[in-house]
PDB file of C-alpha atoms in Angstrom:
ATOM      1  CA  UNK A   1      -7.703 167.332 142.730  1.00 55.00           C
ATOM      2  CA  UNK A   2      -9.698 166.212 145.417  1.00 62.00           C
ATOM      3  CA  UNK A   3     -12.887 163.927 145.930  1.00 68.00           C
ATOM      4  CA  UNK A   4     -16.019 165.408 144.149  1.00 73.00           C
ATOM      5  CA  UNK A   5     -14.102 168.240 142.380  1.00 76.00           C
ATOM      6  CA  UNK A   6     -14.008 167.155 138.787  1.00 79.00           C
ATOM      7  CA  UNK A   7     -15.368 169.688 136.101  1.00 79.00           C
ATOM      8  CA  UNK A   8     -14.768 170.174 132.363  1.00 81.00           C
ATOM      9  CA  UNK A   9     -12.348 173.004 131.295  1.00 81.00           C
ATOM     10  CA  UNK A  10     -14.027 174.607 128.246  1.00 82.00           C
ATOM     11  CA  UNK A  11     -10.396 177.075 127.674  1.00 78.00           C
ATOM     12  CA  UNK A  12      -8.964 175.729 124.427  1.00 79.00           C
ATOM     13  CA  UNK A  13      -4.644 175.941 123.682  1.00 76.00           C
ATOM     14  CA  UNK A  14      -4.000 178.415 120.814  1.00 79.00           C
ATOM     15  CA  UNK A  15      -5.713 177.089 117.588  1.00 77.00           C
ATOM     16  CA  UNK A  16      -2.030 177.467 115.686  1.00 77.00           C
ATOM     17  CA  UNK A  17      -0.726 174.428 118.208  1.00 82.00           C
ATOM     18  CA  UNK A  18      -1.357 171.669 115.671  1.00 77.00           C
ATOM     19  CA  UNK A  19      -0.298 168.876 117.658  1.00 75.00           C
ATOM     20  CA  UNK A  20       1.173 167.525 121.185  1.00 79.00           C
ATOM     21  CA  UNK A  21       4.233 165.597 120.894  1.00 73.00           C
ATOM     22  CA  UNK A  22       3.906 162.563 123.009  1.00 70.00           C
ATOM     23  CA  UNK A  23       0.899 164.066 124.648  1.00 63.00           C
ATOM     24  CA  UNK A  24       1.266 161.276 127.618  1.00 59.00           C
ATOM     25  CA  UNK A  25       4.363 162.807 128.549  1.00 68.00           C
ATOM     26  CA  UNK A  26       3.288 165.735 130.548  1.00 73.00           C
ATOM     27  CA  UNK A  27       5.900 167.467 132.968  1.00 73.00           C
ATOM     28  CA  UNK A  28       4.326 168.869 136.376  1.00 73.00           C
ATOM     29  CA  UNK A  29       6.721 171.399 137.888  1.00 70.00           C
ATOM     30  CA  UNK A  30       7.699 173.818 140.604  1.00 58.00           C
ATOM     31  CA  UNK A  31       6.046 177.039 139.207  1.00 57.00           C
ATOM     32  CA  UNK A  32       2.423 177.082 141.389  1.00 72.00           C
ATOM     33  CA  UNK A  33       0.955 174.604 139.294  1.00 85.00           C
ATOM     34  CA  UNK A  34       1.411 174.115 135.597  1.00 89.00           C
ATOM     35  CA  UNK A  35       1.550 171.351 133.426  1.00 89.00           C
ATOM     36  CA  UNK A  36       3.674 171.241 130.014  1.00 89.00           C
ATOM     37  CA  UNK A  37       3.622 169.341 126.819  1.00 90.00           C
ATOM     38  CA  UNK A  38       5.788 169.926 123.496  1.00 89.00           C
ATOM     39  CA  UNK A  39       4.043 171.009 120.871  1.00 87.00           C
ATOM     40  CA  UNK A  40       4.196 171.973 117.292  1.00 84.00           C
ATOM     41  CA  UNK A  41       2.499 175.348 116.177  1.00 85.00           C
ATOM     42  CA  UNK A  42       1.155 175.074 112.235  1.00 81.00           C
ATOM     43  CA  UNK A  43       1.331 178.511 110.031  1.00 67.00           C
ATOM     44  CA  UNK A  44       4.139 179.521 107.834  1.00 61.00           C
ATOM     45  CA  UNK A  45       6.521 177.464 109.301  1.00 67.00           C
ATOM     46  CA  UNK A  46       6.010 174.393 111.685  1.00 71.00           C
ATOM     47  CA  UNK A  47       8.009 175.376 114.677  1.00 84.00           C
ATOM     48  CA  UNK A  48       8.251 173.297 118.181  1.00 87.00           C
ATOM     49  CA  UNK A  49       6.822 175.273 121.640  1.00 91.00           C
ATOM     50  CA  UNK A  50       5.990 174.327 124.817  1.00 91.00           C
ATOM     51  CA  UNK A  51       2.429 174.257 125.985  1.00 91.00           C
ATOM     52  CA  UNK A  52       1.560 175.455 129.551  1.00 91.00           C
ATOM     53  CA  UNK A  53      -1.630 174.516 131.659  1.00 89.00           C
ATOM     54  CA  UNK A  54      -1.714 176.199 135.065  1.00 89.00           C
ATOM     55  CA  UNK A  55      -3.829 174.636 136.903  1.00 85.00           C
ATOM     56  CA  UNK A  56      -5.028 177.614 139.330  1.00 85.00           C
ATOM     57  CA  UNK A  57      -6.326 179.851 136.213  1.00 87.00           C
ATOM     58  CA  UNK A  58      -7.350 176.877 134.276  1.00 87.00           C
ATOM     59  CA  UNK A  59      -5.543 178.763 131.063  1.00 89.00           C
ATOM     60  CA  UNK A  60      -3.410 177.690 128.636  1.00 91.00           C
ATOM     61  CA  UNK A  61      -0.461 179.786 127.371  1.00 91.00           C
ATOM     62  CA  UNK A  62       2.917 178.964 124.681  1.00 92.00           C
ATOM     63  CA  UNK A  63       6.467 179.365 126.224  1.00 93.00           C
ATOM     64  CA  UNK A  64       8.843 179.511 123.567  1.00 93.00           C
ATOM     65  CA  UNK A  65      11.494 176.882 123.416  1.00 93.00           C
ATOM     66  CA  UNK A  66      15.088 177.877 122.997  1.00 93.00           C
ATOM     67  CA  UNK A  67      15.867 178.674 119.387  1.00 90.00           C
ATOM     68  CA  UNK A  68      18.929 176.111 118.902  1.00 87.00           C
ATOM     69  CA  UNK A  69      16.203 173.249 120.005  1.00 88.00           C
ATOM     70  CA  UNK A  70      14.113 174.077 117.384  1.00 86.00           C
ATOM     71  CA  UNK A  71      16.433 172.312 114.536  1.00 81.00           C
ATOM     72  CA  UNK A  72      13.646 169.450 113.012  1.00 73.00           C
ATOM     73  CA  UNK A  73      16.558 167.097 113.745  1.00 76.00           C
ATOM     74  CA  UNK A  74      16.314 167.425 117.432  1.00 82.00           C
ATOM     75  CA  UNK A  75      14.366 165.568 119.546  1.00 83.00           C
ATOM     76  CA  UNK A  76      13.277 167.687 122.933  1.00 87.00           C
ATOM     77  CA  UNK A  77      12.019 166.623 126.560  1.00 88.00           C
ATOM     78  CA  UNK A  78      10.741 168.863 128.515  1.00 90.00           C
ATOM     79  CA  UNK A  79      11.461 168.528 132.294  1.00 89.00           C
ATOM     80  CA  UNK A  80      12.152 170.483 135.530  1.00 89.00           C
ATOM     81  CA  UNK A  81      15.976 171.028 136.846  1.00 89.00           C
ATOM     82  CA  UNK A  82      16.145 172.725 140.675  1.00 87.00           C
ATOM     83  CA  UNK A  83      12.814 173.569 140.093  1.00 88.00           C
ATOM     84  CA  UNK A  84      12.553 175.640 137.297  1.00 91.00           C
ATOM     85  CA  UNK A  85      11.314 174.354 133.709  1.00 92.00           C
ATOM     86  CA  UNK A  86      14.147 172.899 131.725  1.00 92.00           C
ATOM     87  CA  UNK A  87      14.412 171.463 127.867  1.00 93.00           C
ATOM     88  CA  UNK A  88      16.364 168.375 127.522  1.00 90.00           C
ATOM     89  CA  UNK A  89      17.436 168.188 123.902  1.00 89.00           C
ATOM     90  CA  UNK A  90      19.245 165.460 121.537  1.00 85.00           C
ATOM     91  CA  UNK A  91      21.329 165.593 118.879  1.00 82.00           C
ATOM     92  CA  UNK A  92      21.634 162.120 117.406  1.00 78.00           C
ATOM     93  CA  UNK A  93      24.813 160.986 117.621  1.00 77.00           C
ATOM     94  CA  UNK A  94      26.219 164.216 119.513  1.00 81.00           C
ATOM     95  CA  UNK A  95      25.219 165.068 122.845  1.00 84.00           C
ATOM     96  CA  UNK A  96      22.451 165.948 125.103  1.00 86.00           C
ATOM     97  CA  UNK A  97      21.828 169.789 125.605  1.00 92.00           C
ATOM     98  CA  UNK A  98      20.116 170.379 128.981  1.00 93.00           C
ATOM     99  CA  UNK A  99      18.374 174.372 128.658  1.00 95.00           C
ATOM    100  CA  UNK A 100      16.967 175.987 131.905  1.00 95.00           C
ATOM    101  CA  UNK A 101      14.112 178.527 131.893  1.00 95.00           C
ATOM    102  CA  UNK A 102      15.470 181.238 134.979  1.00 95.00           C
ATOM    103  CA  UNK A 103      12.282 183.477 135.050  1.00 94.00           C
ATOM    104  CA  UNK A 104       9.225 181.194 134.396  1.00 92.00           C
ATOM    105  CA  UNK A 105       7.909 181.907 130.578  1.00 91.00           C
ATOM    106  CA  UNK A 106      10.680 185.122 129.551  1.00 94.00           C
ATOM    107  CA  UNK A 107      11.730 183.147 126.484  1.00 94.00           C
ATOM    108  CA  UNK A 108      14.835 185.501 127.001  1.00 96.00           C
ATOM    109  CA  UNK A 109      15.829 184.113 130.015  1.00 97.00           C
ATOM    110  CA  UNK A 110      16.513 180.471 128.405  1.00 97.00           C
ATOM    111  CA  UNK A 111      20.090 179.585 129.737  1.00 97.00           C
ATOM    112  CA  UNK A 112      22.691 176.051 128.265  1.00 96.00           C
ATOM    113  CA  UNK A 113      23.484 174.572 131.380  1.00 94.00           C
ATOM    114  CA  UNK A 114      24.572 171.057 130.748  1.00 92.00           C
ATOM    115  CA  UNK A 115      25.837 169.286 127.633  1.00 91.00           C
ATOM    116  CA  UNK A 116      26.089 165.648 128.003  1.00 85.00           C
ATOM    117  CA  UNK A 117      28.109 164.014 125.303  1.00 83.00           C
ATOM    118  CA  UNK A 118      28.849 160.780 127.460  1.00 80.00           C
ATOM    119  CA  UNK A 119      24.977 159.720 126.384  1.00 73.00           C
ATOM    120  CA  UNK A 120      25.278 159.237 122.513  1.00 70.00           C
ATOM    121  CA  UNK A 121      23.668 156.013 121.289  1.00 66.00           C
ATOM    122  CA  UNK A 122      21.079 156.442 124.780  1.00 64.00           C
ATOM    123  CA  UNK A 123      17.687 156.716 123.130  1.00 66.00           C
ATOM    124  CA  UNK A 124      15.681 158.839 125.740  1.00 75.00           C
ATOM    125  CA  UNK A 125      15.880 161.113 128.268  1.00 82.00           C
ATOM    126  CA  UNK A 126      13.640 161.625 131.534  1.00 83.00           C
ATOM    127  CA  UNK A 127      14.852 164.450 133.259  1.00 85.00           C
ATOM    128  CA  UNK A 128      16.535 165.019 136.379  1.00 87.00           C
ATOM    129  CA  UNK A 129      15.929 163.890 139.937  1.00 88.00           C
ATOM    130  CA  UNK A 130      15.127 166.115 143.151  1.00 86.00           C
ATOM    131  CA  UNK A 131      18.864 165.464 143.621  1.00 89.00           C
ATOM    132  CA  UNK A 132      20.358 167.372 140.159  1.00 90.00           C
ATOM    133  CA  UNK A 133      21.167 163.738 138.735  1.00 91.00           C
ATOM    134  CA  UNK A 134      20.386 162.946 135.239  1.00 88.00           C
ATOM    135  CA  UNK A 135      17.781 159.962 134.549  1.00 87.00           C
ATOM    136  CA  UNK A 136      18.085 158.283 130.569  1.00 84.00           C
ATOM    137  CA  UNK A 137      17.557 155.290 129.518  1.00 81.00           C
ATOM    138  CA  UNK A 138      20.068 153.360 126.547  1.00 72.00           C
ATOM    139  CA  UNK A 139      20.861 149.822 125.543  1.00 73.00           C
ATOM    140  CA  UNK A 140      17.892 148.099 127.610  1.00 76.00           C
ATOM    141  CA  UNK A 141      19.666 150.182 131.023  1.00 79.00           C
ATOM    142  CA  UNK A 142      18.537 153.098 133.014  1.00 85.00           C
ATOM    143  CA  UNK A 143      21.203 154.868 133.656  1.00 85.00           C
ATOM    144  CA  UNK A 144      21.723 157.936 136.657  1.00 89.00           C
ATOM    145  CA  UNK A 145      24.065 160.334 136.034  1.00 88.00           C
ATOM    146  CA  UNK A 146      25.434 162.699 138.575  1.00 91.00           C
ATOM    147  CA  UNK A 147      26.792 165.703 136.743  1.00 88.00           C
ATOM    148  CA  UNK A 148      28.671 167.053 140.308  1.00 89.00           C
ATOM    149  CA  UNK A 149      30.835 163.720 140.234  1.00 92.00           C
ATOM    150  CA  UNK A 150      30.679 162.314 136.938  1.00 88.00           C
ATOM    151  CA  UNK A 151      29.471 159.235 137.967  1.00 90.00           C
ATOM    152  CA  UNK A 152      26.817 157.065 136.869  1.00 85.00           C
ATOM    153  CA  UNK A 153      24.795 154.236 137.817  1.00 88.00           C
ATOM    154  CA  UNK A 154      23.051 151.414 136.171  1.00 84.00           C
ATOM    155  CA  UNK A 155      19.714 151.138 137.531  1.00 82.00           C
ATOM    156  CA  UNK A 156      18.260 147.894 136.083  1.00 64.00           C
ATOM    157  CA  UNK A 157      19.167 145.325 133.983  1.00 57.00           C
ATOM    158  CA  UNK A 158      16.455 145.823 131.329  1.00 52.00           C
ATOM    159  CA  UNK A 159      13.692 148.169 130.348  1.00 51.00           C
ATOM    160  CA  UNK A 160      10.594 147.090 129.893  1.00 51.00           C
TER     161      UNK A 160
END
């Protein structure tokens, strides 16, 4: 991404991803370059998946999400947690389940680290901070969350 370097990528995403959810929310993460969007793949069944740029071999590839995320009732976020890929996913009116990715795109290696039932009623999740804390946003308030001390903090008095 520098001055005079812009070309057109011709590599197309799998031509079973129907759809990017909220395709303006693209997560940038620790793993030498890639970019991810959710996605839903269209065949037998509609299923949700993760869609991965990397931005050295200009390819596309699907990462599988964790199956329990999958539920149509969910909503999912995709974000990055101590630098690996994680999947932030609500369940209205329960809690927020926070999944980490250990080896970058082994759909095996999908791990529940946090659930977050303090949050119900708080409409969206960001992700976490280069500090572990957990960014969401409720009510009109941003809230931080620091999972270590079970604090949080109310970061403004209204979102726009």
């Amino acid at each position: 991404m520098r001055k005079g370097s812009w070309k057109l990528i011709t590599e197309m995403f799998a031509s079973h991803i129907a759809i990017l959810i909220n395709r303006y929310d693209v997560c940038a993460d620790g793993h030498d370059g890639h970019l991810h969007w959710l996605g839903w793949t269209n065949g037998e069944e509609d299923t949700k998946t993760i869609v991965a740029f990397d931005l050295g071999s200009e390819t596309f590839r699907e990462i599988p999400l964790p199956d329990s995320t999958l539920d149509h009732n969910r909503s999912n976020v995709v974000g990055v947690l101590a630098g690996k890929l994680c999947v932030m996913s609500y369940i209205e009116d329960v809690a927020y389940e926070v999944w980490v990715m250990d080896e970058y795109a082994v759909a095996e290696s999908w791990v529940k680290r946090h659930v977050f039932s303090q949050f119900i009623g708080y409409t969206y999740p960001f992700g976490f901070t280069s500090h572990r804390e957990f960014l969401t946003e409720g009510d009109g308030y941003l809230v931080l969350y620091n999972p270590s001390t079970n604090e949080h903090k109310y970061l403004e008095d209204h979102c726009p």
